[in-house]
PDB file of C-alpha atoms and ligand atoms in Angstrom:
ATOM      1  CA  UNK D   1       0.000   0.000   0.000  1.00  0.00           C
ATOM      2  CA  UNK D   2       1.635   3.346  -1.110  1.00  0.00           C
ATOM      3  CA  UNK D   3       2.463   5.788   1.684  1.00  0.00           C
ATOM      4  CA  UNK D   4      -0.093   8.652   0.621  1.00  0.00           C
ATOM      5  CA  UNK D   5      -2.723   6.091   0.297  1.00  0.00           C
ATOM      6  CA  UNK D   6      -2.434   5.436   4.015  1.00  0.00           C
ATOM      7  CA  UNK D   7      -2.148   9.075   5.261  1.00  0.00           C
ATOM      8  CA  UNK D   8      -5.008   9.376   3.155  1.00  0.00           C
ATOM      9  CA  UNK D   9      -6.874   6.915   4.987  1.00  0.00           C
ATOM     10  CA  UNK D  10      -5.779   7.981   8.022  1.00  0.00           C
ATOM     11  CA  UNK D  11      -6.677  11.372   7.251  1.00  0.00           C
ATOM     12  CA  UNK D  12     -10.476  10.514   6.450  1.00  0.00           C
ATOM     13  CA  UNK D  13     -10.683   8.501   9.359  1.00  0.00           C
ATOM     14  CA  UNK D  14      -9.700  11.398  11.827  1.00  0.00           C
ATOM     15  CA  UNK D  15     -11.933  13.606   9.907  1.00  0.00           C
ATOM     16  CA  UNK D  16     -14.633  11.084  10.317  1.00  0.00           C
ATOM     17  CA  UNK D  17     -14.084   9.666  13.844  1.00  0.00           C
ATOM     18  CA  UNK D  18     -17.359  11.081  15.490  1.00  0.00           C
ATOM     19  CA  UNK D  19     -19.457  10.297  13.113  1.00  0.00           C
ATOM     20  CA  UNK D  20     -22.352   7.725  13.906  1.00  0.00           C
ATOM     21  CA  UNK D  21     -21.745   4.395  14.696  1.00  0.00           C
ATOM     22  CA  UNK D  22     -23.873   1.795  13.580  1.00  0.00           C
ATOM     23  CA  UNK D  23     -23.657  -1.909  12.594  1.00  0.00           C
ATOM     24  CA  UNK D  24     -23.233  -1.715   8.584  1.00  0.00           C
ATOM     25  CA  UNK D  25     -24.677  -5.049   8.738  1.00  0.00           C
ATOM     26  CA  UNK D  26     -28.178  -4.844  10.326  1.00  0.00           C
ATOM     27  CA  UNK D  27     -27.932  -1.163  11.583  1.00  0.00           C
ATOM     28  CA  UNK D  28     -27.429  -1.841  15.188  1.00  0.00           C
ATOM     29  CA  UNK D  29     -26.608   0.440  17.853  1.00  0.00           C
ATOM     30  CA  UNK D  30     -25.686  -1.949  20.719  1.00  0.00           C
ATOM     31  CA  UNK D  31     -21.570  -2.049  19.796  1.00  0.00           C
ATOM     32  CA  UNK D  32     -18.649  -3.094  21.858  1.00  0.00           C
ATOM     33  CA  UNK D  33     -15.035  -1.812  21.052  1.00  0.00           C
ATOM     34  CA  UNK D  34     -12.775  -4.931  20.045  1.00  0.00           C
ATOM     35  CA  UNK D  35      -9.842  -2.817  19.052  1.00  0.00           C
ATOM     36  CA  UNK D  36      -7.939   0.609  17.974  1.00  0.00           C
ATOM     37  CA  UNK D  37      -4.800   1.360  15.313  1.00  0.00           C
ATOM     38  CA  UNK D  38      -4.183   4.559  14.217  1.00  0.00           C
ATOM     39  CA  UNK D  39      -5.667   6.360  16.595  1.00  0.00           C
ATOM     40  CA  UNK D  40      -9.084   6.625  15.082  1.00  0.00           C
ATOM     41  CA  UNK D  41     -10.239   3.373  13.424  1.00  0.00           C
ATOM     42  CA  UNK D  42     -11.593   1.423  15.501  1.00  0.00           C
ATOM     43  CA  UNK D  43     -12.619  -2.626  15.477  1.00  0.00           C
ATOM     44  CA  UNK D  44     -16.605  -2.990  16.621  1.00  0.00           C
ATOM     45  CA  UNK D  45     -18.275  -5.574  17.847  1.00  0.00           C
ATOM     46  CA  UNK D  46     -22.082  -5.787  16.967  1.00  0.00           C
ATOM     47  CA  UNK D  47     -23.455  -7.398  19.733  1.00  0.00           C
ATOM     48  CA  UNK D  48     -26.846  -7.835  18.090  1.00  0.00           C
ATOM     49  CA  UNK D  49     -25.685  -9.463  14.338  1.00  0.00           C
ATOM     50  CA  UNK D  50     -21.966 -10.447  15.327  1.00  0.00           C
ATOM     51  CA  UNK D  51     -20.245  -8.584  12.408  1.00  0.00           C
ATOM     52  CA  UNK D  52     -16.979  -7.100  13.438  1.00  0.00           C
ATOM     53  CA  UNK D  53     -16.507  -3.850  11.230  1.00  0.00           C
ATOM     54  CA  UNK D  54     -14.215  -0.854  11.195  1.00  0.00           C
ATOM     55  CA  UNK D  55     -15.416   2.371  12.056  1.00  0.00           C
ATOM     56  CA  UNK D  56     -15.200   4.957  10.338  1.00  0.00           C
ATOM     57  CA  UNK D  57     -17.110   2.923   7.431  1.00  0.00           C
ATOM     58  CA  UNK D  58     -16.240   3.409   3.797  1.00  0.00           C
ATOM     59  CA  UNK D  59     -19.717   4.073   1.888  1.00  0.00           C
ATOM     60  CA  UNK D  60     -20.710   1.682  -1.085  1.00  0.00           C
ATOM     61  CA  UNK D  61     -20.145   4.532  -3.602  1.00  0.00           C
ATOM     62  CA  UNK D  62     -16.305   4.873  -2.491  1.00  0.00           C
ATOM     63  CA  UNK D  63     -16.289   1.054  -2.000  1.00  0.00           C
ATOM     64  CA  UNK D  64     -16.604   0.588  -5.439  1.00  0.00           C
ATOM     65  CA  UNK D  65     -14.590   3.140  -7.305  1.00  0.00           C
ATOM     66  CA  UNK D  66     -11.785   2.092  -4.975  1.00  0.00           C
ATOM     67  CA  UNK D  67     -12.089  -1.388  -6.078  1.00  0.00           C
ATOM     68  CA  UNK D  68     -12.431  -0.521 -10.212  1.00  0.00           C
ATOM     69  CA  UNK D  69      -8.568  -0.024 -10.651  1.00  0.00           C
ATOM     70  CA  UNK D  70      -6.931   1.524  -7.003  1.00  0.00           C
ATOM     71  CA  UNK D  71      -7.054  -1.990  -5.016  1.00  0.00           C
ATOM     72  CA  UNK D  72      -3.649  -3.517  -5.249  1.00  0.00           C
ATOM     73  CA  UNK D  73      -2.759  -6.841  -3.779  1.00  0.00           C
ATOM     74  CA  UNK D  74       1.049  -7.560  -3.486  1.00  0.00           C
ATOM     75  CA  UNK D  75       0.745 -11.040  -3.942  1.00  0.00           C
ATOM     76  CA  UNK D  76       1.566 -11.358  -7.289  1.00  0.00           C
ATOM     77  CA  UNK D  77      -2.001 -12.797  -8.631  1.00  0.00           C
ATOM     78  CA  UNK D  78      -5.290 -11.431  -6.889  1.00  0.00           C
ATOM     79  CA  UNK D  79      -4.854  -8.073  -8.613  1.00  0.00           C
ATOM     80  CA  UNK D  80      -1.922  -8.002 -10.954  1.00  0.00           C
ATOM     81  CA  UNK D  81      -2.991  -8.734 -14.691  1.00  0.00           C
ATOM     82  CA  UNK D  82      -0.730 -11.184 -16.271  1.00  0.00           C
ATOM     83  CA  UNK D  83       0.604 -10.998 -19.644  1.00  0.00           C
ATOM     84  CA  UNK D  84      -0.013 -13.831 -22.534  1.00  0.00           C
ATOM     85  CA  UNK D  85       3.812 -15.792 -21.231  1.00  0.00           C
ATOM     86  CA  UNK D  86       2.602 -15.045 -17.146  1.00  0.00           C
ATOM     87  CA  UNK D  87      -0.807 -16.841 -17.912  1.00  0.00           C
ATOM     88  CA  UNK D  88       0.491 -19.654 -19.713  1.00  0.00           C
ATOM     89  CA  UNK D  89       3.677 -20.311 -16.871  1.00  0.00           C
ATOM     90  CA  UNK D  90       0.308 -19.719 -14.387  1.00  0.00           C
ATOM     91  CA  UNK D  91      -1.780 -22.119 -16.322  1.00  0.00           C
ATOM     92  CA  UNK D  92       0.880 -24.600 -16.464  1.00  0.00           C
ATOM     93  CA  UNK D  93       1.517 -24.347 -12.690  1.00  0.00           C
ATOM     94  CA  UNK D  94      -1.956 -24.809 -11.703  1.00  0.00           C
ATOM     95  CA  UNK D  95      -2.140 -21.208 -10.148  1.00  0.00           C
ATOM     96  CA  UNK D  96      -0.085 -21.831  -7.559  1.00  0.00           C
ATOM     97  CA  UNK D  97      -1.468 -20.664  -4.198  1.00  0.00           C
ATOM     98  CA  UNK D  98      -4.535 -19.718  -6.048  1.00  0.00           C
ATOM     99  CA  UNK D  99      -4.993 -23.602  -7.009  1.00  0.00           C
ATOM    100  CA  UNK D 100      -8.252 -24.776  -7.036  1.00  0.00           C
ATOM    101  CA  UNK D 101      -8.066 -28.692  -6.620  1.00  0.00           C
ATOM    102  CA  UNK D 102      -9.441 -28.973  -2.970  1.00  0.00           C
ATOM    103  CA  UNK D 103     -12.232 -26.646  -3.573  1.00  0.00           C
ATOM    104  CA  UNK D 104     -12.912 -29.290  -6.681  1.00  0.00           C
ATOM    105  CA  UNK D 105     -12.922 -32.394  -4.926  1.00  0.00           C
ATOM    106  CA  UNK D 106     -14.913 -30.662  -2.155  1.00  0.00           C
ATOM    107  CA  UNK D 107     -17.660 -29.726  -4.183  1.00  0.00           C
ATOM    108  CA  UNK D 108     -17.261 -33.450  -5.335  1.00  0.00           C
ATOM    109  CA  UNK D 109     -17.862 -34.818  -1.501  1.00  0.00           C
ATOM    110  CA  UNK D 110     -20.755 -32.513  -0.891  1.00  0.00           C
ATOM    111  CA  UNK D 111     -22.739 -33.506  -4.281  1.00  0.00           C
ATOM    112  CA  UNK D 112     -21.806 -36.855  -4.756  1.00  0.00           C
ATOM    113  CA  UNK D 113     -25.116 -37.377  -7.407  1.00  0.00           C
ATOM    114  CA  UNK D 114     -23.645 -35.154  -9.463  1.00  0.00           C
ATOM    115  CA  UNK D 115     -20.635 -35.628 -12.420  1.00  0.00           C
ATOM    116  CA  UNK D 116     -18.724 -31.926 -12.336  1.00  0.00           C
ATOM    117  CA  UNK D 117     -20.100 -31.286 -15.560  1.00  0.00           C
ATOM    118  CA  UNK D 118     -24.116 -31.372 -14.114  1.00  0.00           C
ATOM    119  CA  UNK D 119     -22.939 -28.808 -11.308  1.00  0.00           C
ATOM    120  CA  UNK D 120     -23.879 -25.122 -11.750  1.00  0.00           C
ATOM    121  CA  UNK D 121     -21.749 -22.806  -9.564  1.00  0.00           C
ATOM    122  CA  UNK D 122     -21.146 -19.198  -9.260  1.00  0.00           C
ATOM    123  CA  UNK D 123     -17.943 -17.742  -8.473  1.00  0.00           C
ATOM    124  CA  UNK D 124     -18.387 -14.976  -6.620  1.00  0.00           C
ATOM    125  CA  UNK D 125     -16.291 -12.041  -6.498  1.00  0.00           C
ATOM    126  CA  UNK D 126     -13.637 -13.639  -8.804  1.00  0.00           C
ATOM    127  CA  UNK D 127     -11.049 -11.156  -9.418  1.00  0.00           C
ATOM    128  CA  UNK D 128      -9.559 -11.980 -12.918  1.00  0.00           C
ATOM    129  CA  UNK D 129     -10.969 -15.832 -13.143  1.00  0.00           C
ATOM    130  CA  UNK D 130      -7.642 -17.771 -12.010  1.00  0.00           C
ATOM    131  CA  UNK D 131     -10.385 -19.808  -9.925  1.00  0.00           C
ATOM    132  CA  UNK D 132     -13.423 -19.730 -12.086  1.00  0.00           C
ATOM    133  CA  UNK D 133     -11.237 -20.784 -14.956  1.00  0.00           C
ATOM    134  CA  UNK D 134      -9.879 -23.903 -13.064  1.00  0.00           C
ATOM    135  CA  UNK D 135     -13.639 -24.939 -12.212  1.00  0.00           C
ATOM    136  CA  UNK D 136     -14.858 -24.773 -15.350  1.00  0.00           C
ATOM    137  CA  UNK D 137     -11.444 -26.989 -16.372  1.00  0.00           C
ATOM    138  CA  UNK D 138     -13.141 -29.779 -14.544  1.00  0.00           C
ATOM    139  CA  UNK D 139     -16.491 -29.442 -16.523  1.00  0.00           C
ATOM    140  CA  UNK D 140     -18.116 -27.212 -13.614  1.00  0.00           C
ATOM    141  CA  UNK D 141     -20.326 -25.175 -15.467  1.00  0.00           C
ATOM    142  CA  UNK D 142     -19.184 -21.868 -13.580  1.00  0.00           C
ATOM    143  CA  UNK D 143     -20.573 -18.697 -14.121  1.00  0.00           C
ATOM    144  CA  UNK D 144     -18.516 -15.745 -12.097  1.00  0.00           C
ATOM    145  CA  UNK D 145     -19.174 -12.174 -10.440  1.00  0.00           C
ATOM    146  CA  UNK D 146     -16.339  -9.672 -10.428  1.00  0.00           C
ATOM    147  CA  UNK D 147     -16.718  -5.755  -9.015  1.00  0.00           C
ATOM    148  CA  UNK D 148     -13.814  -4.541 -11.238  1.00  0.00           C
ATOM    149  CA  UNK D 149     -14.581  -4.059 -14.733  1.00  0.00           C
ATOM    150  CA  UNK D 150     -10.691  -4.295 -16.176  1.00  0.00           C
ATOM    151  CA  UNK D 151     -10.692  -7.671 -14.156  1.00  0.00           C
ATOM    152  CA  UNK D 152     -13.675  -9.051 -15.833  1.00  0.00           C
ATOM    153  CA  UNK D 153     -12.968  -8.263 -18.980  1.00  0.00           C
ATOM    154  CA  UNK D 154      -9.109  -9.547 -18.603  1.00  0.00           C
ATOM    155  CA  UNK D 155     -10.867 -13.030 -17.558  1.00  0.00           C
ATOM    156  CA  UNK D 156     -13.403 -12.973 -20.077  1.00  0.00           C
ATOM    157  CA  UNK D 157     -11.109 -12.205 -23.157  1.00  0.00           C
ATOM    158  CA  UNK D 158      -8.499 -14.609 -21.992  1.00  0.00           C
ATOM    159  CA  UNK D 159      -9.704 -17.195 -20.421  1.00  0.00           C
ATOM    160  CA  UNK D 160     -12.724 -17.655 -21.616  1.00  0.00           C
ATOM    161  CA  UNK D 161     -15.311 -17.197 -19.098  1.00  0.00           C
ATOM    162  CA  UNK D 162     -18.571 -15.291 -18.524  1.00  0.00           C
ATOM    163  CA  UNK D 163     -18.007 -12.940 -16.020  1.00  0.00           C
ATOM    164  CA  UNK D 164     -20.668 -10.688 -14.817  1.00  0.00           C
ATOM    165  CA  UNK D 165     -20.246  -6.824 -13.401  1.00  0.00           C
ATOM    166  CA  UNK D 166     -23.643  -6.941 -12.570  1.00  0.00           C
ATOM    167  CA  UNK D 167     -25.426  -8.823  -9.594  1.00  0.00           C
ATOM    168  CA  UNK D 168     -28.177  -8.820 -11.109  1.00  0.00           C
ATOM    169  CA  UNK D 169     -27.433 -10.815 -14.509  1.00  0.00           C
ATOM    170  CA  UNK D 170     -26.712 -13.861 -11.927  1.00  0.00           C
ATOM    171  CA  UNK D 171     -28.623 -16.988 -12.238  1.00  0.00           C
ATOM    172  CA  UNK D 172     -30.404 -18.531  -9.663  1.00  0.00           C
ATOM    173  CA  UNK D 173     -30.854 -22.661  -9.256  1.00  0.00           C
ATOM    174  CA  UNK D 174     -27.256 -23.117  -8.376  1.00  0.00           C
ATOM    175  CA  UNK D 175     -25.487 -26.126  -6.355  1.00  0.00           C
ATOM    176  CA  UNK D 176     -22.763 -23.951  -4.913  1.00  0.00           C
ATOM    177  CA  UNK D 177     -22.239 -20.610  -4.185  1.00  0.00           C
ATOM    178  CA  UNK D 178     -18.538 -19.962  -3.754  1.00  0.00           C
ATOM    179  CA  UNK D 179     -16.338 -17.110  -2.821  1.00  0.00           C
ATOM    180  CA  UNK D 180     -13.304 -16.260  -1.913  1.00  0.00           C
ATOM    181  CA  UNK D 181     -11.666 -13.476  -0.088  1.00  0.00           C
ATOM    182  CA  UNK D 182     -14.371 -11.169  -0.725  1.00  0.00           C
ATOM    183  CA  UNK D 183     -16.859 -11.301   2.172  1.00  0.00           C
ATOM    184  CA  UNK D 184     -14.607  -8.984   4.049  1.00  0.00           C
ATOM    185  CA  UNK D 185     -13.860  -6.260   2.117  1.00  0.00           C
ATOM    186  CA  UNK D 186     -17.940  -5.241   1.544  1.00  0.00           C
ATOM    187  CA  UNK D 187     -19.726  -2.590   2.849  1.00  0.00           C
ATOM    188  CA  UNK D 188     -22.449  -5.046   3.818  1.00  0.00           C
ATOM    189  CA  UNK D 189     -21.528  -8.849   4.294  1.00  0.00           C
ATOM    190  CA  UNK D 190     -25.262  -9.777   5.372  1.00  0.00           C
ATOM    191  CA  UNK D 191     -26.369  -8.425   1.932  1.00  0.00           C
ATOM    192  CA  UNK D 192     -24.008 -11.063  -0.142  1.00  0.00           C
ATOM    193  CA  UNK D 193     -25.093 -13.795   2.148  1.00  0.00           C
ATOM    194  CA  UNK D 194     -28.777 -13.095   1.187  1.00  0.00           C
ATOM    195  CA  UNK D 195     -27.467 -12.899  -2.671  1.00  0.00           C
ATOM    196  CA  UNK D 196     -25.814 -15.986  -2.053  1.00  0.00           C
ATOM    197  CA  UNK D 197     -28.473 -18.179  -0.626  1.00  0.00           C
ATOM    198  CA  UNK D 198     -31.392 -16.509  -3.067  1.00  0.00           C
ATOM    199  CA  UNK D 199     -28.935 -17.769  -6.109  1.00  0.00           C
ATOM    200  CA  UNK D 200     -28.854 -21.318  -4.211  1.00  0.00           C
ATOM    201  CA  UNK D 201     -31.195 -24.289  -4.854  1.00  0.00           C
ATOM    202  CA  UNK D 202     -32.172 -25.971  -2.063  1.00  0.00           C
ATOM    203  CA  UNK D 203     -29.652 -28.288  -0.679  1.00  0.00           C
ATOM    204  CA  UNK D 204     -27.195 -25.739  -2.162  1.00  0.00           C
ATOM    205  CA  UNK D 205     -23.898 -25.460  -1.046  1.00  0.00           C
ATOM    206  CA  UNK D 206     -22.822 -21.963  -0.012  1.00  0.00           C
ATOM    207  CA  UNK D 207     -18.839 -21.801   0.516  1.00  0.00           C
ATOM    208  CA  UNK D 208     -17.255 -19.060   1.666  1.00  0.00           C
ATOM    209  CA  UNK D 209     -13.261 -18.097   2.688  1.00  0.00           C
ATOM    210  CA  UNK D 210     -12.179 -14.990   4.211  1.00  0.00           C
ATOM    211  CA  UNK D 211      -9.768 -13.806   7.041  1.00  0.00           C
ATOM    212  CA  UNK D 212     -10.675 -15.267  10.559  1.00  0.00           C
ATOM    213  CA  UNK D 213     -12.011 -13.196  13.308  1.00  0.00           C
ATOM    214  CA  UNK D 214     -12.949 -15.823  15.397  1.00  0.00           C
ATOM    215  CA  UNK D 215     -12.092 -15.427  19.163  1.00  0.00           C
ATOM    216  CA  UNK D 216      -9.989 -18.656  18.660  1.00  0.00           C
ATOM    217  CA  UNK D 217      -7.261 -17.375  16.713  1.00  0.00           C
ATOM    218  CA  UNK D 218      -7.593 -14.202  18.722  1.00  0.00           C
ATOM    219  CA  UNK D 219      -6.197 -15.352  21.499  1.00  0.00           C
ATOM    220  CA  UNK D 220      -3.915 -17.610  19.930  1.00  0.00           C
ATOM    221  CA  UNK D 221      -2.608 -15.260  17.518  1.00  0.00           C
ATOM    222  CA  UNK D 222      -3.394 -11.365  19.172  1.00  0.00           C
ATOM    223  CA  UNK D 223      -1.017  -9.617  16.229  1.00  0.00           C
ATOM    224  CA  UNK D 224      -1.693 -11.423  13.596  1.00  0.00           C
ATOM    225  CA  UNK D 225      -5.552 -11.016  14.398  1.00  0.00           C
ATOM    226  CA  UNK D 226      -4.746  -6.690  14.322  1.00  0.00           C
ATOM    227  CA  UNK D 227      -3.259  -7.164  11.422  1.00  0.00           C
ATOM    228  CA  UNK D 228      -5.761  -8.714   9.546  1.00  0.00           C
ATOM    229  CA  UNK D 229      -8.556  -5.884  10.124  1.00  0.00           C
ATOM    230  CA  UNK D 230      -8.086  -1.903   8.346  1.00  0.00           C
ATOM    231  CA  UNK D 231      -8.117   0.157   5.482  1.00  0.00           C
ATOM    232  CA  UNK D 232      -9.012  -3.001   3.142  1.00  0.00           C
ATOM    233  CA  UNK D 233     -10.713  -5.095   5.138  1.00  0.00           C
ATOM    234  CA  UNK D 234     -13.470  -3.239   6.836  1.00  0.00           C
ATOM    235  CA  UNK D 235     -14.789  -6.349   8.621  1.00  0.00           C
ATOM    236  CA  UNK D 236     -13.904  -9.457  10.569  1.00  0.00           C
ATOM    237  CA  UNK D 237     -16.058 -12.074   9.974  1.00  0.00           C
ATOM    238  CA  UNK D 238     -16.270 -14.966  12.771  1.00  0.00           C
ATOM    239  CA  UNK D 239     -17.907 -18.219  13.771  1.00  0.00           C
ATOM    240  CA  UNK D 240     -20.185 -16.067  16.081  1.00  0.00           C
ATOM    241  CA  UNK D 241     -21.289 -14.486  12.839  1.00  0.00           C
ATOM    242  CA  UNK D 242     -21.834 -17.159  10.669  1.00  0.00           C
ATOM    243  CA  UNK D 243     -23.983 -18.753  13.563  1.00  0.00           C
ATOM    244  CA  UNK D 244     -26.091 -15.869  13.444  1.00  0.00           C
ATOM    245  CA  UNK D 245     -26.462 -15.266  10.048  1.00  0.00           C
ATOM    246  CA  UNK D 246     -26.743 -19.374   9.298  1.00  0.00           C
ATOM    247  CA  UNK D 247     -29.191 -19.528  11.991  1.00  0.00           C
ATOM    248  CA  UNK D 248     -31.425 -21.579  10.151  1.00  0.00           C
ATOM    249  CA  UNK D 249     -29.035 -23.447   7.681  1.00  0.00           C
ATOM    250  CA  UNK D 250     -26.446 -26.520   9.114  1.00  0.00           C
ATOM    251  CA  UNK D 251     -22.650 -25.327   8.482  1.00  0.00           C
ATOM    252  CA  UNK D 252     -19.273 -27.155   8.532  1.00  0.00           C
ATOM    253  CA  UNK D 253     -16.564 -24.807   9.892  1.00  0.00           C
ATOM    254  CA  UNK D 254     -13.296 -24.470   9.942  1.00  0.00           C
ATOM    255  CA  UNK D 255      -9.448 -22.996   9.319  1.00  0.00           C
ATOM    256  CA  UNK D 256      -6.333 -23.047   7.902  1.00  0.00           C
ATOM    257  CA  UNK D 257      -4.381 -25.097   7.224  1.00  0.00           C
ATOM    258  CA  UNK D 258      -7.364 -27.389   5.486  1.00  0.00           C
ATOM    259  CA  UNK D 259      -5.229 -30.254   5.952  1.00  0.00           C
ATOM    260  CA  UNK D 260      -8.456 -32.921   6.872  1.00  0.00           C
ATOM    261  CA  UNK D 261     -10.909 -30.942   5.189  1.00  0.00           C
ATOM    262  CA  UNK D 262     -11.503 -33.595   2.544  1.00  0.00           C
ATOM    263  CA  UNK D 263     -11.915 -36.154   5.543  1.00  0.00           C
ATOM    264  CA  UNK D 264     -13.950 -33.962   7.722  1.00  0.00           C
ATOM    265  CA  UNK D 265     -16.442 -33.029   4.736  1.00  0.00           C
ATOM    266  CA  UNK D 266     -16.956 -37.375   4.176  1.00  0.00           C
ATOM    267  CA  UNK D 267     -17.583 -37.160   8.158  1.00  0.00           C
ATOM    268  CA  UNK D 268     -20.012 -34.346   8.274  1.00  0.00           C
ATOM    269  CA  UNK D 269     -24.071 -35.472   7.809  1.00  0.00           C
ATOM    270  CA  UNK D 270     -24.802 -32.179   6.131  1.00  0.00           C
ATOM    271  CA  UNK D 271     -27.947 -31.664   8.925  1.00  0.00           C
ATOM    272  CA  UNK D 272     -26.163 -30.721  12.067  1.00  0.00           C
ATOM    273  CA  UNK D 273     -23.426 -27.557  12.405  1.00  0.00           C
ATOM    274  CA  UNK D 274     -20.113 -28.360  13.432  1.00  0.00           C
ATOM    275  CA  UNK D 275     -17.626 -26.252  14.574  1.00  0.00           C
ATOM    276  CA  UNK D 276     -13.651 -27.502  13.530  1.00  0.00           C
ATOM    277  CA  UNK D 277     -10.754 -25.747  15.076  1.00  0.00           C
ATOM    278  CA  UNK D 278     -10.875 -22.170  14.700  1.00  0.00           C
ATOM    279  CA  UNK D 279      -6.940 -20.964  15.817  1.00  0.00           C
ATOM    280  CA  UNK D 280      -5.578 -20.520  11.912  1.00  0.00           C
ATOM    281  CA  UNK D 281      -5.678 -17.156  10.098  1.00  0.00           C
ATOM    282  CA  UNK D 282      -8.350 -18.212   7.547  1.00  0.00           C
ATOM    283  CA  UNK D 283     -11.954 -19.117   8.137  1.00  0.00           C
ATOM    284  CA  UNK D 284     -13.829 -21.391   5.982  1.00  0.00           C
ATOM    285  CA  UNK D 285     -17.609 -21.497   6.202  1.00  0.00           C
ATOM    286  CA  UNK D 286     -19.538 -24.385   4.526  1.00  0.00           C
ATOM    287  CA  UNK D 287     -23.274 -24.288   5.037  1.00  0.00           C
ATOM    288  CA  UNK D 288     -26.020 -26.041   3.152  1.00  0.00           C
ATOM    289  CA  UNK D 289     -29.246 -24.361   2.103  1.00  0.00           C
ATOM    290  CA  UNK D 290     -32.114 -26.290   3.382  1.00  0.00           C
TER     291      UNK D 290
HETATM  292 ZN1   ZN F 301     -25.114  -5.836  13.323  1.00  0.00          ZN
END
């Protein structure tokens, strides 16, 4: 992150620190203070939907002229636009840490009925298609959701998919609703939840990976935790979150590393919730639509 973009940042939050506080999730008033950096952001605890956000807030307007061109990952794939020789060393490699293969044979545990090539999916929130690309390798028939126009139109030029800059050209009828690293950079998580499970069938699969603000790896990892929360990520998203928000649908949760997933998803009976060890950096939610 350039220097000016962070004294910028800082700069709007001191100009904004008194300004209301409420949950950007369901509007709540009843808040708890979780943590401070900077001076004036702050870490919130709703204590009525469980969403962890910081405040100041960043308004949907700003949210998504920021993420058109300015947002910059440094890890060498998320943001950065390969050329023609990149993609091909990429496409040989498998993507790297961007691979998809676990997520594939996942989605192969959870619908066992079902050959890839009968399972509709959407990739939500896709970035330039590295993922969406490597389901619809397998026969998935993937269709994909991306904020940033240059992105989408990088993934559907070059790799061939049909990625939508729209919500609202999104099909429903799905068997898994996936997304990756997304969830906590949005002005309002609850509201892609709600898009997620609307663009489910029932007995849908909605799977979901983000940064882990569970209490877990809070106290096993206090820096790492501060870290993870700012300019980027305006919310933490936890177990106590997903519990409220999943109230009514059965979940399989757990965090990095995902070495037993695979084992864990044959276990799990896909009607009760259970909760996996929550002490890594990532959080992955799996709940079924019911
Ligand atoms: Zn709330």
């Amino acid at each position: 992150m350039p220097l000016q973009d962070k004294i910028a940042y800082w700069a709007r939050s001191a100009a904004a620190y008194r300004t209301h506080r409420a949950c950007p999730g369901c509007g709540g008033e009843n808040l708890q203070l979780v943590e401070r950096k900077y001076l004036f952001t702050r870490l919130f605890l709703c204590r009525d939907c469980r969403l962890m956000f910081r405040h100041p807030t960043d308004d949907a307007d700003a949210s998504r002229r920021f993420y058109q061109s300015d947002y910059a990952q440094d890890d060498g794939i998320t943001t950065e636009l390969p050329d023609p020789k990149q993609l091909q060393a990429m496409i040989a490699d498998g993507f790297g840490e961007k691979n998809a293969d676990h997520y594939r044979k996942a989605i192969g545990i959870l619908l066992p009925e079902k050959p890839p090539t009968s399972v509709r999916m959407i990739d939500y929130g896709c970035s330039w298609g590295y993922q969406s690309y490597q389901f619809r390798q397998s026969g998935i028939d993937c269709r994909s959701y991306e904020i940033s126009a240059p992105r989408a139109a990088y993934g559907n030029r070059h790799l061939g998919l049909d990625i939508k800059t729209d919500e609202s050209m999104l099909e429903g009828g799905n068997d898994v609703f996936y997304s990756s690293h997304v969830i906590e950079h949005l002005p309002s998580p609850k509201r892609m939840i709600d898009l997620g499970m609307s663009l489910l069938r029932d007995g849908g699969y909605f799977i979901m990976e983000s940064p882990n603000g569970s209490e877990a790896f809070r106290r096993a990892h206090p820096a790492h935790f501060s870290k993870l929360w700012g300019m980027v990520h305006p919310n933490m998203i936890s177990v106590d979150f997903y519990e409220h928000a999943f109230a009514s649908s059965p979940f399989l949760i757990t965090s990095t590393p995902f070495d037993n997933l695979l084992g864990e998803l044959n276990r799990w009976d896909k009607k009760s919730t259970r909760i996996l060890d929550l002490t890594g950096p990532t959080l992955l939610l799996i709940a079924r639509k019911l």
